[in-house]
Amino acid sequence: MPHIRLLVFDFDGVFTDNTVVVTEDGGEAVRCWRGDGLGLTALRACGMEFLIISTETNKVVSARAQKLGLECLQGVADKGAALAVVMQQRGLSSAQVAYVGNDVNDLACLRTVGLPIIVQDAHPAVRTAAKWRTRAPGGRGAVREVCDTFAEILTNHARL
Amino acid sequence: MPHIRLLVFDFDGVFTDNTVVVTEDGGEAVRCWRGDGLGLTALRACGMEFLIISTETNKVVSARAQKLGLECLQGVADKGAALAVVMQQRGLSSAQVAYVGNDVNDLACLRTVGLPIIVQDAHPAVRTAAKWRTRAPGGRGAVREVCDTFAEILTNHARL
Amino acid sequence: MPHIRLLVFDFDGVFTDNTVVVTEDGGEAVRCWRGDGLGLTALRACGMEFLIISTETNKVVSARAQKLGLECLQGVADKGAALAVVMQQRGLSSAQVAYVGNDVNDLACLRTVGLPIIVQDAHPAVRTAAKWRTRAPGGRGAVREVCDTFAEILTNHARL
Amino acid sequence: MPHIRLLVFDFDGVFTDNTVVVTEDGGEAVRCWRGDGLGLTALRACGMEFLIISTETNKVVSARAQKLGLECLQGVADKGAALAVVMQQRGLSSAQVAYVGNDVNDLACLRTVGLPIIVQDAHPAVRTAAKWRTRAPGGRGAVREVCDTFAEILTNHARL
């Protein structure tokens, strides 16, 4: 795991509890986890890079990504192809990339990376594609758990 | 189940967790499930048609239906009668229609269709009217579960 | 129970799950249960009268009460005294009134009425004051459960 | 515990369930517990003083603090240092201060006070720093539980 350089996230169901609040004018809001920020900050200090790839183009994704200081690709119909391009551009092998997802539109990405991760409450159809299933559900600590685990391993690795 | 042509849904408690957020100006918002969209898209590709029938006229229903690309009947006092008209207009027998509901105002519709379905957390008074009770609760995967199941059956059927 | 003429409710924690959503401008929103409306409508048809008594003056209470067609007393510092006045004005004895509450500011009302009711997740300090504790939590079916139970008893009573 | 004069709270995860609702324009909303107000009012009547210390500067914190009548320090990068200054200014020893937190950015404060408290669903990394872990989770009764317990002890102490 110390060789992971880029940690890629799906948004809905990973940063959120996969619900969406719909208002009368069609506005949307999502429910995120405050604790994610602390985990991302600590892991960024270890040198990890982050990226969000989302199928939809949605202002709430931009808003949350900006708050957390995360780079974000939206409106991506083929997430697997988009991730492959990113990896090529950055000169990263699959062994250097981890991906966190929760549903069937994450399958291509999960199969592209060396460390495919799903959240506790991911859709059953993606379970066999993952090497690690977090204990925390999406939007309730899953991102934090991934960050904490990486940070602990990277810190112990650096001390050796 | 392959003979089902039209899948009809109640809105509150099926697409939502049956809660409603009320703001100070009387505005309402509901909580839906992001995963429903993927399921509906996949099942639509199998040729299934969808319809939402809702007792209330409510902008949040229109907003969510539009986002999901679903046809929607609102302000329907007698949902059973409305569904019967729809079936007659489209030339559908009860064996060709399924309905997903969660409360007593769905009883007429549940009794009209060949495949009456209720969500996990439906009101106890509708349980005997259903042939199938989803494992997922409303607004937390129930619509997705119904779509996934239909899509799997239709896909396997087509392969035979 | 057939002699109950007036059913009085606290608002927060009874019609809601006792949470409040706070926005950046200090606006508030509460989370209610869609199923409550069906129960209240059915019980009103049995001749029951309803009243909400709330300590705070809050627009969300007015908004929800108006939607449900319920009379509402707000900004009531001494809810027990306010309820006593209501009962005197309407010529109701304690045996003719039920009250549904969830916290210590409901104790006076619970002790004033003949049938004191608390929701499943009421504060432990009010448990001994209640004759009936609903199975459903506040904002997740408690009001509906009370209405359903009353309606069933009143309907069966009328048939005798 | 009767010697505790100042009760200090973290905000997110203590007054809230640690989730944040993000809207399309980047606005944020948090979910608080209605029952906290009754507990704080009762404990204030016993002579307790309160303070919220929050890492972020956020309007929702100000809004909720104002509603509850609580003093509030925001935008505090080093919460431990900020708390030490407050204690010195008020002439309070660590034995006279309690702190309620939920995450690693509360560790310095938890170690500064005589009575360190964490909420039920606090991050595992702070568990050993606490003398008391509430039964209620943050934003679902934790603040109320702390206030109730203090008020009961102070009341019984005064009666001796």
XYZ file of C-alpha atoms in Angstrom:
640
model
C 0.000 0.000 0.000
C 2.894 2.454 0.500
C 3.284 2.442 -3.279
C -0.191 3.964 -3.777
C 0.299 7.497 -5.108
C -3.203 8.452 -6.224
C -6.446 7.823 -4.377
C -9.510 8.182 -6.610
C -13.070 8.490 -5.328
C -16.540 8.172 -6.705
C -18.722 10.884 -5.121
C -22.321 9.762 -4.445
C -22.434 6.895 -1.995
C -18.798 7.413 -1.031
C -18.621 11.022 0.174
C -22.392 10.874 0.734
C -24.850 8.364 2.178
C -26.189 7.911 -1.374
C -29.341 9.853 -0.607
C -30.196 13.118 -2.294
C -32.472 15.778 -0.873
C -34.734 17.162 -3.598
C -36.380 20.546 -3.084
C -39.497 21.938 -4.769
C -37.528 23.845 -7.403
C -35.567 20.719 -8.322
C -32.535 21.794 -6.318
C -30.464 18.994 -4.829
C -28.486 18.649 -1.633
C -26.353 15.780 -0.361
C -25.306 14.622 3.084
C -21.569 14.382 3.724
C -19.362 13.493 6.690
C -17.549 16.224 8.585
C -14.783 13.825 9.634
C -13.603 13.298 6.044
C -11.739 16.619 6.002
C -9.402 15.681 8.861
C -8.533 12.377 7.213
C -7.836 13.907 3.802
C -5.671 16.635 5.303
C -3.582 14.149 7.255
C -3.118 11.855 4.265
C -2.278 14.766 1.944
C 0.542 15.599 4.364
C 1.880 12.093 3.665
C 2.130 13.005 -0.043
C -1.021 11.293 -1.320
C -2.859 12.813 -4.280
C -6.647 12.736 -4.628
C -9.185 12.818 -7.422
C -12.985 12.598 -7.587
C -14.567 11.140 -10.734
C -18.315 11.534 -11.014
C -20.729 10.417 -13.731
C -23.067 13.344 -13.264
C -22.224 17.021 -13.555
C -23.607 18.387 -10.335
C -22.962 21.604 -8.452
C -23.058 19.838 -5.089
C -20.062 17.742 -6.137
C -18.132 20.873 -7.111
C -19.128 22.554 -3.851
C -17.988 19.678 -1.662
C -14.806 19.052 -3.675
C -13.848 22.726 -3.378
C -14.450 22.718 0.369
C -12.212 19.675 0.755
C -9.637 20.999 -1.742
C -10.033 17.995 -4.037
C -9.626 17.897 -7.802
C -12.775 16.750 -9.546
C -13.759 15.268 -12.930
C -17.510 15.489 -13.607
C -19.857 14.552 -16.389
C -17.822 11.448 -17.117
C -19.915 8.878 -18.988
C -17.119 6.300 -19.129
C -15.339 6.540 -15.797
C -12.985 3.676 -16.554
C -11.706 5.370 -19.723
C -11.358 8.705 -17.938
C -9.340 7.108 -15.154
C -7.080 5.346 -17.673
C -6.337 8.705 -19.305
C -5.527 10.272 -15.933
C -3.168 7.425 -15.061
C -1.391 7.687 -18.407
C -1.039 11.465 -18.127
C 0.464 11.155 -14.656
C 2.605 8.175 -15.543
C 0.983 5.989 -12.893
C 0.728 2.205 -13.084
C -2.331 0.422 -11.762
C -0.320 -0.635 -8.719
C 0.028 3.037 -7.812
C -3.681 3.829 -7.832
C -6.561 3.017 -5.493
C -10.245 3.630 -6.241
C -13.185 3.872 -3.841
C -16.633 3.191 -5.286
C -20.101 1.924 -4.402
C -22.077 0.910 -7.490
C -21.995 -0.771 -10.904
C -20.881 2.387 -12.698
C -17.662 2.053 -10.676
C -16.854 -1.453 -11.950
C -14.559 -0.324 -14.769
C -12.549 1.866 -12.375
C -12.409 -0.846 -9.713
C -10.997 -3.230 -12.337
C -8.489 -0.628 -13.601
C -6.675 0.028 -10.343
C -4.396 -2.099 -8.215
C -6.347 -1.504 -5.041
C -10.119 -1.509 -5.610
C -12.084 -0.437 -2.504
C -15.833 -0.369 -1.869
C -17.822 1.143 0.988
C -19.666 -1.010 3.529
C -23.079 -0.386 1.953
C -21.988 -0.722 -1.682
C -24.314 -2.404 -4.162
C -23.897 -6.211 -3.869
C -22.993 -6.417 -7.566
C -19.612 -4.743 -6.978
C -18.454 -6.806 -4.011
C -16.391 -9.326 -5.949
C -14.556 -6.499 -7.737
C -13.127 -5.125 -4.474
C -10.079 -6.129 -2.455
C -11.184 -4.088 0.544
C -14.657 -3.254 1.844
C -14.632 -0.500 4.464
C -16.319 -0.998 7.807
C -17.907 2.460 7.649
C -20.732 3.155 5.195
C -20.515 5.890 2.564
C -21.019 9.374 3.911
C -20.653 8.050 7.452
C -16.918 7.660 7.750
C -15.870 5.533 4.749
C -13.556 8.164 3.238
C -12.115 8.903 6.668
C -11.486 5.202 7.300
C -9.627 4.829 3.994
C -7.533 7.942 4.698
C -6.761 6.889 8.292
C -5.637 3.442 7.186
C -3.400 4.788 4.397
C -1.926 7.442 6.673
C -1.128 4.913 9.384
C 0.605 2.571 6.915
C 2.514 5.389 5.192
C 3.634 6.828 8.528
C 4.829 3.472 9.833
C 6.509 2.788 6.497
C 8.394 6.107 6.644
C 9.622 5.290 10.138
C 11.203 2.004 9.091
C -42.546 -11.643 -14.713
C -41.257 -11.226 -18.292
C -44.800 -10.350 -19.311
C -44.784 -7.191 -17.170
C -44.830 -4.210 -19.524
C -45.580 -1.305 -17.187
C -44.078 -0.686 -13.743
C -46.074 1.818 -11.710
C -44.788 3.517 -8.564
C -46.222 5.459 -5.676
C -43.833 8.308 -4.818
C -43.612 9.050 -1.075
C -42.281 6.089 0.864
C -41.179 4.353 -2.349
C -38.818 6.850 -4.018
C -38.369 8.504 -0.605
C -37.878 7.308 2.976
C -41.386 8.643 3.690
C -40.046 11.635 5.607
C -40.536 15.191 4.447
C -38.322 18.108 5.399
C -40.446 21.166 6.172
C -38.843 24.606 6.046
C -39.987 27.818 7.742
C -41.780 29.089 4.654
C -43.695 25.814 4.318
C -41.410 24.557 1.557
C -40.934 20.814 1.389
C -38.020 18.599 0.451
C -37.758 14.819 0.244
C -34.911 12.358 0.524
C -34.353 10.055 -2.447
C -31.854 7.340 -3.393
C -29.114 8.073 -5.917
C -28.918 4.426 -6.949
C -32.469 4.423 -8.350
C -31.363 6.149 -11.542
C -28.969 3.378 -12.585
C -31.640 0.742 -12.047
C -34.323 2.598 -13.995
C -31.965 3.258 -16.902
C -30.964 -0.389 -17.144
C -34.563 -1.611 -16.979
C -35.731 0.978 -19.517
C -33.155 -0.489 -21.882
C -34.991 -3.817 -21.481
C -38.158 -2.145 -22.816
C -39.977 -1.553 -19.538
C -42.259 1.478 -19.211
C -42.639 3.459 -15.982
C -45.265 5.636 -14.367
C -45.519 7.461 -11.025
C -48.988 7.989 -9.537
C -49.149 10.309 -6.542
C -52.131 11.424 -4.433
C -50.699 14.850 -3.734
C -49.725 17.471 -6.290
C -46.242 18.369 -5.166
C -43.380 20.102 -6.933
C -40.804 17.760 -5.395
C -42.480 14.825 -7.152
C -42.311 16.661 -10.498
C -38.688 17.595 -9.854
C -37.596 14.064 -9.050
C -39.663 12.496 -11.842
C -38.135 14.886 -14.378
C -34.610 14.108 -13.189
C -35.281 10.383 -13.579
C -37.147 10.859 -16.858
C -40.340 9.290 -15.505
C -43.902 10.065 -16.492
C -45.948 11.255 -13.545
C -49.638 11.543 -12.603
C -50.240 13.832 -9.622
C -53.197 15.087 -7.645
C -54.919 11.732 -8.043
C -57.565 11.272 -5.346
C -58.562 7.798 -6.533
C -55.329 6.131 -7.580
C -56.990 2.812 -8.348
C -59.377 4.425 -10.838
C -56.571 6.437 -12.415
C -54.480 3.313 -12.877
C -57.431 1.459 -14.433
C -57.827 4.265 -16.989
C -54.116 4.149 -17.825
C -54.243 0.392 -18.318
C -57.303 0.641 -20.564
C -55.732 3.446 -22.636
C -52.578 1.437 -23.156
C -54.399 -1.818 -23.710
C -52.669 -3.531 -20.815
C -54.127 -6.416 -18.825
C -53.509 -6.656 -15.077
C -50.985 -9.423 -15.756
C -48.880 -6.890 -17.656
C -48.663 -4.341 -14.846
C -46.765 -4.203 -11.549
C -47.285 -1.584 -8.828
C -44.969 -0.573 -5.978
C -46.586 1.064 -2.944
C -46.206 1.549 0.795
C -49.489 2.638 2.412
C -53.255 2.215 2.525
C -53.873 4.717 -0.281
C -52.049 2.211 -2.516
C -54.435 -0.672 -1.758
C -56.674 -0.123 -4.784
C -53.680 -0.074 -7.120
C -52.084 -3.095 -5.457
C -55.337 -4.989 -6.008
C -55.627 -3.820 -9.637
C -52.324 -5.147 -10.920
C -51.045 -8.651 -11.465
C -47.861 -8.098 -9.505
C -48.441 -5.998 -6.360
C -45.175 -5.018 -4.622
C -44.571 -3.224 -1.318
C -41.398 -1.791 0.171
C -39.754 -3.311 3.247
C -41.054 -0.604 5.608
C -44.565 -0.388 4.161
C -47.503 0.155 6.521
C -48.518 -3.223 8.031
C -52.056 -2.780 6.691
C -50.907 -3.341 3.087
C -48.815 -6.459 3.632
C -51.470 -8.984 2.710
C -52.167 -7.138 -0.555
C -48.632 -7.703 -1.837
C -47.050 -10.657 -3.595
C -43.531 -9.302 -3.103
C -42.057 -7.229 -0.282
C -38.659 -5.750 -1.138
C -35.701 -6.251 1.157
C -34.677 -2.601 0.841
C -36.767 0.126 2.478
C -38.316 2.967 0.521
C -35.862 5.675 -0.485
C -32.975 3.386 0.468
C -32.814 1.070 -2.505
C -36.343 -0.324 -2.911
C -36.841 1.052 -6.440
C -33.349 -0.077 -7.414
C -34.023 -3.580 -6.054
C -37.233 -3.884 -8.074
C -35.495 -2.644 -11.234
C -32.469 -4.917 -10.744
C -34.684 -7.959 -10.256
C -36.837 -7.233 -13.325
C -33.775 -6.494 -15.459
C -32.122 -9.739 -14.441
C -35.210 -11.787 -15.242
C -35.846 -10.004 -18.553
C -32.213 -10.379 -19.585
C -32.144 -14.075 -18.754
C -35.506 -14.515 -20.475
C -34.208 -12.864 -23.644
C -31.244 -15.213 -23.648
C -33.381 -18.337 -23.537
C -60.711 5.132 24.701
C -63.946 5.734 22.770
C -64.649 8.568 25.199
C -61.525 10.502 24.043
C -62.750 13.608 22.211
C -59.573 15.668 21.902
C -56.120 14.416 20.940
C -53.363 16.891 21.819
C -49.823 16.707 20.451
C -46.472 18.203 21.275
C -44.669 19.034 18.005
C -40.896 18.454 18.137
C -40.062 14.822 18.772
C -43.661 13.758 18.078
C -44.366 15.031 14.548
C -40.591 15.170 13.988
C -37.631 12.944 14.793
C -36.525 15.624 17.290
C -33.721 16.800 15.043
C -33.595 20.263 13.535
C -31.699 21.205 10.399
C -29.952 24.554 10.892
C -28.893 26.541 7.828
C -26.214 29.222 7.580
C -28.707 32.060 7.945
C -30.156 30.518 11.099
C -33.148 29.103 9.246
C -34.583 25.892 10.599
C -36.178 22.858 9.005
C -37.658 19.738 10.577
C -38.203 16.199 9.381
C -41.774 14.887 9.458
C -43.538 11.688 8.452
C -45.650 11.573 5.286
C -47.848 8.825 6.709
C -49.204 11.061 9.485
C -51.633 12.793 7.133
C -53.504 9.611 6.219
C -53.925 8.704 9.887
C -55.149 12.127 10.939
C -57.636 12.285 8.070
C -59.089 8.886 8.923
C -59.381 9.686 12.624
C -60.928 13.114 11.928
C -63.622 11.280 9.991
C -64.385 9.418 13.253
C -65.100 12.769 14.927
C -61.821 13.263 16.779
C -60.526 16.797 17.352
C -56.824 17.658 17.303
C -54.578 20.322 18.803
C -50.830 20.974 18.752
C -49.282 22.769 21.739
C -45.683 23.889 21.299
C -43.348 25.716 23.699
C -41.544 27.582 20.949
C -43.034 29.904 18.375
C -41.658 28.528 15.147
C -42.687 28.934 11.542
C -42.005 25.292 10.752
C -44.658 24.272 13.280
C -47.194 26.619 11.656
C -46.233 25.321 8.213
C -46.663 21.665 9.121
C -49.859 22.280 11.158
C -51.407 24.142 8.228
C -50.511 21.353 5.792
C -52.143 18.792 8.086
C -55.113 21.064 8.875
C -54.378 21.050 12.616
C -55.082 23.813 15.122
C -51.928 24.982 16.823
C -50.972 26.864 20.019
C -47.394 28.168 19.970
C -45.148 30.145 22.262
C -46.670 28.428 25.281
C -44.315 28.656 28.257
C -46.618 26.681 30.578
C -48.130 23.956 28.422
C -49.991 22.356 31.316
C -51.804 25.601 32.136
C -52.573 26.216 28.460
C -54.048 22.754 28.100
C -56.148 23.203 31.249
C -57.617 26.404 29.763
C -58.410 24.637 26.493
C -60.150 21.797 28.308
C -62.215 24.212 30.402
C -63.211 26.276 27.353
C -64.345 23.157 25.510
C -66.000 21.623 28.551
C -63.808 18.528 28.407
C -62.900 16.388 31.395
C -59.451 14.812 31.657
C -61.000 11.461 30.702
C -61.942 12.977 27.340
C -58.422 14.123 26.440
C -55.255 12.314 25.321
C -51.809 13.929 25.010
C -48.779 12.756 23.038
C -45.385 14.055 24.197
C -41.702 13.175 24.308
C -39.841 15.294 26.888
C -39.902 16.871 30.351
C -41.717 19.992 29.167
C -44.633 17.656 28.401
C -44.917 16.330 31.964
C -47.599 18.793 33.087
C -49.760 17.955 30.064
C -49.196 14.218 30.452
C -50.401 14.518 34.067
C -53.399 16.652 33.087
C -55.025 14.231 30.673
C -56.705 10.897 31.151
C -54.639 9.152 28.513
C -50.988 10.249 28.554
C -48.994 8.873 25.593
C -45.272 9.065 24.822
C -43.349 8.176 21.679
C -40.945 5.233 21.545
C -37.843 7.418 21.798
C -39.159 9.802 24.446
C -36.782 11.091 27.125
C -36.512 8.459 29.900
C -37.663 11.011 32.470
C -41.224 10.988 31.091
C -41.740 7.237 30.903
C -43.475 6.818 34.235
C -45.934 9.601 33.348
C -47.303 7.684 30.361
C -49.947 4.982 30.108
C -48.984 4.131 26.527
C -45.613 4.258 24.765
C -45.891 3.943 20.995
C -43.868 1.345 19.102
C -42.937 3.882 16.429
C -40.492 6.705 17.197
C -41.405 10.356 16.817
C -41.411 11.577 13.227
C -41.257 7.968 12.014
C -44.828 6.823 12.456
C -45.717 7.644 16.078
C -48.577 10.027 15.208
C -49.829 7.590 12.574
C -49.752 4.718 15.070
C -51.784 6.684 17.624
C -54.321 7.705 14.954
C -54.607 4.167 13.546
C -55.188 2.709 16.997
C -57.852 5.282 17.937
C -59.577 4.905 14.567
C -59.709 1.136 14.876
C -61.193 1.296 18.379
C -63.692 4.019 17.468
C -64.771 2.144 14.348
C -65.269 -1.113 16.206
C -67.069 0.742 19.007
C -69.484 2.352 16.523
C -70.267 -1.061 15.104
C -71.335 -2.537 18.452
C -18.156 16.778 39.356
C -19.807 19.499 41.496
C -16.558 21.450 41.136
C -16.962 21.729 37.343
C -17.659 25.381 36.553
C -17.217 25.484 32.779
C -18.503 22.981 30.241
C -16.811 23.298 26.851
C -18.122 21.717 23.643
C -16.809 20.951 20.216
C -19.582 21.629 17.687
C -19.630 19.179 14.751
C -20.248 15.631 15.918
C -21.304 16.823 19.372
C -24.185 19.230 18.721
C -24.628 17.565 15.330
C -24.597 13.994 14.001
C -21.338 14.881 12.211
C -23.018 15.026 8.835
C -23.258 18.194 6.788
C -25.860 18.872 4.134
C -24.241 20.544 1.115
C -26.448 22.482 -1.302
C -25.751 23.349 -4.935
C -24.454 26.821 -4.113
C -22.043 25.394 -1.542
C -24.261 26.352 1.382
C -24.106 24.068 4.398
C -26.659 22.911 6.933
C -26.259 20.709 10.001
C -28.602 18.463 11.939
C -28.988 19.229 15.647
C -31.048 17.838 18.507
C -34.072 19.738 19.791
C -33.694 18.245 23.266
C -30.329 19.949 23.870
C -31.989 23.277 24.668
C -33.942 21.930 27.652
C -30.801 20.357 29.119
C -28.653 23.469 28.701
C -31.334 25.696 30.233
C -31.690 23.460 33.280
C -27.935 23.218 33.821
C -27.444 26.966 33.347
C -29.910 27.436 36.201
C -27.508 25.403 38.345
C -24.794 27.997 37.635
C -22.850 26.168 34.922
C -21.127 28.191 32.214
C -20.838 26.994 28.611
C -18.504 27.561 25.684
C -18.290 26.159 22.151
C -14.851 25.956 20.508
C -14.853 25.135 16.811
C -11.956 24.725 14.363
C -13.898 26.075 11.412
C -15.535 29.462 11.094
C -19.013 28.550 10.001
C -22.275 30.445 10.036
C -24.244 27.377 11.060
C -22.244 27.205 14.287
C -22.996 30.865 15.031
C -26.667 30.311 14.195
C -27.067 27.318 16.502
C -24.970 28.875 19.297
C -27.107 32.010 19.201
C -30.333 30.008 19.329
C -29.066 28.124 22.381
C -27.579 31.274 23.976
C -24.069 29.811 24.035
C -20.777 31.695 23.755
C -18.740 30.516 20.802
C -15.086 30.623 19.665
C -14.667 29.842 15.961
C -11.816 29.618 13.487
C -9.567 28.164 16.181
C -6.672 26.270 14.592
C -5.185 25.215 17.947
C -8.159 24.399 20.157
C -5.988 23.259 23.062
C -4.136 26.576 23.182
C -7.391 28.518 22.875
C -8.926 26.587 25.753
C -5.840 27.158 27.930
C -6.163 30.909 27.354
C -9.853 30.835 28.274
C -9.108 28.921 31.477
C -6.356 31.343 32.465
C -8.553 34.393 31.749
C -11.339 32.985 33.880
C -9.011 31.721 36.612
C -10.184 28.137 36.211
C -8.069 25.085 37.020
C -8.326 21.958 34.873
C -10.375 20.330 37.639
C -13.039 22.989 37.091
C -13.456 22.353 33.367
C -15.078 19.593 31.317
C -14.799 19.199 27.534
C -17.011 17.237 25.142
C -15.462 16.206 21.836
C -15.610 13.557 19.114
C -12.454 13.569 16.983
C -8.664 13.881 16.900
C -8.726 17.679 16.727
C -10.271 17.517 20.216
C -7.357 15.581 21.753
C -5.493 18.637 23.069
C -8.660 19.927 24.754
C -9.553 16.521 26.152
C -6.056 16.343 27.705
C -6.281 19.898 29.078
C -9.404 19.486 31.189
C -10.086 17.523 34.323
C -13.143 15.807 32.906
C -12.690 14.783 29.255
C -15.934 13.485 27.660
C -16.562 11.957 24.239
C -19.798 11.122 22.461
C -20.873 7.530 21.795
C -19.884 7.635 18.128
C -16.591 9.488 18.587
C -13.619 8.529 16.427
C -11.914 5.457 17.960
C -8.619 7.386 18.194
C -9.955 9.586 21.000
C -11.429 6.890 23.220
C -8.452 6.494 25.533
C -8.357 10.259 26.122
C -11.826 10.283 27.661
C -13.028 9.563 31.189
C -16.658 9.396 30.118
C -18.244 8.257 26.856
C -21.896 9.223 26.556
C -24.520 6.617 25.728
C -26.165 8.950 23.209
C -24.475 9.750 19.896
C -23.617 13.284 18.850
C -26.577 15.286 17.613
C -28.934 12.616 19.009
C -28.941 13.435 22.706
C -25.247 13.526 23.724
C -25.291 17.168 24.868
C -28.600 16.602 26.640
C -27.228 13.523 28.406
C -24.179 15.446 29.652
C -26.361 18.329 30.859
C -28.888 16.016 32.553
C -26.151 14.160 34.392
C -24.422 17.338 35.588
C -27.729 18.893 36.644
C -28.724 15.834 38.628
C -25.388 15.727 40.456
C -25.347 19.483 41.129
C -28.936 19.398 42.375
C -28.316 16.493 44.699
C -25.064 18.122 45.867
C -26.898 21.380 46.706
C -29.423 19.438 48.774
C -26.786 17.829 51.005
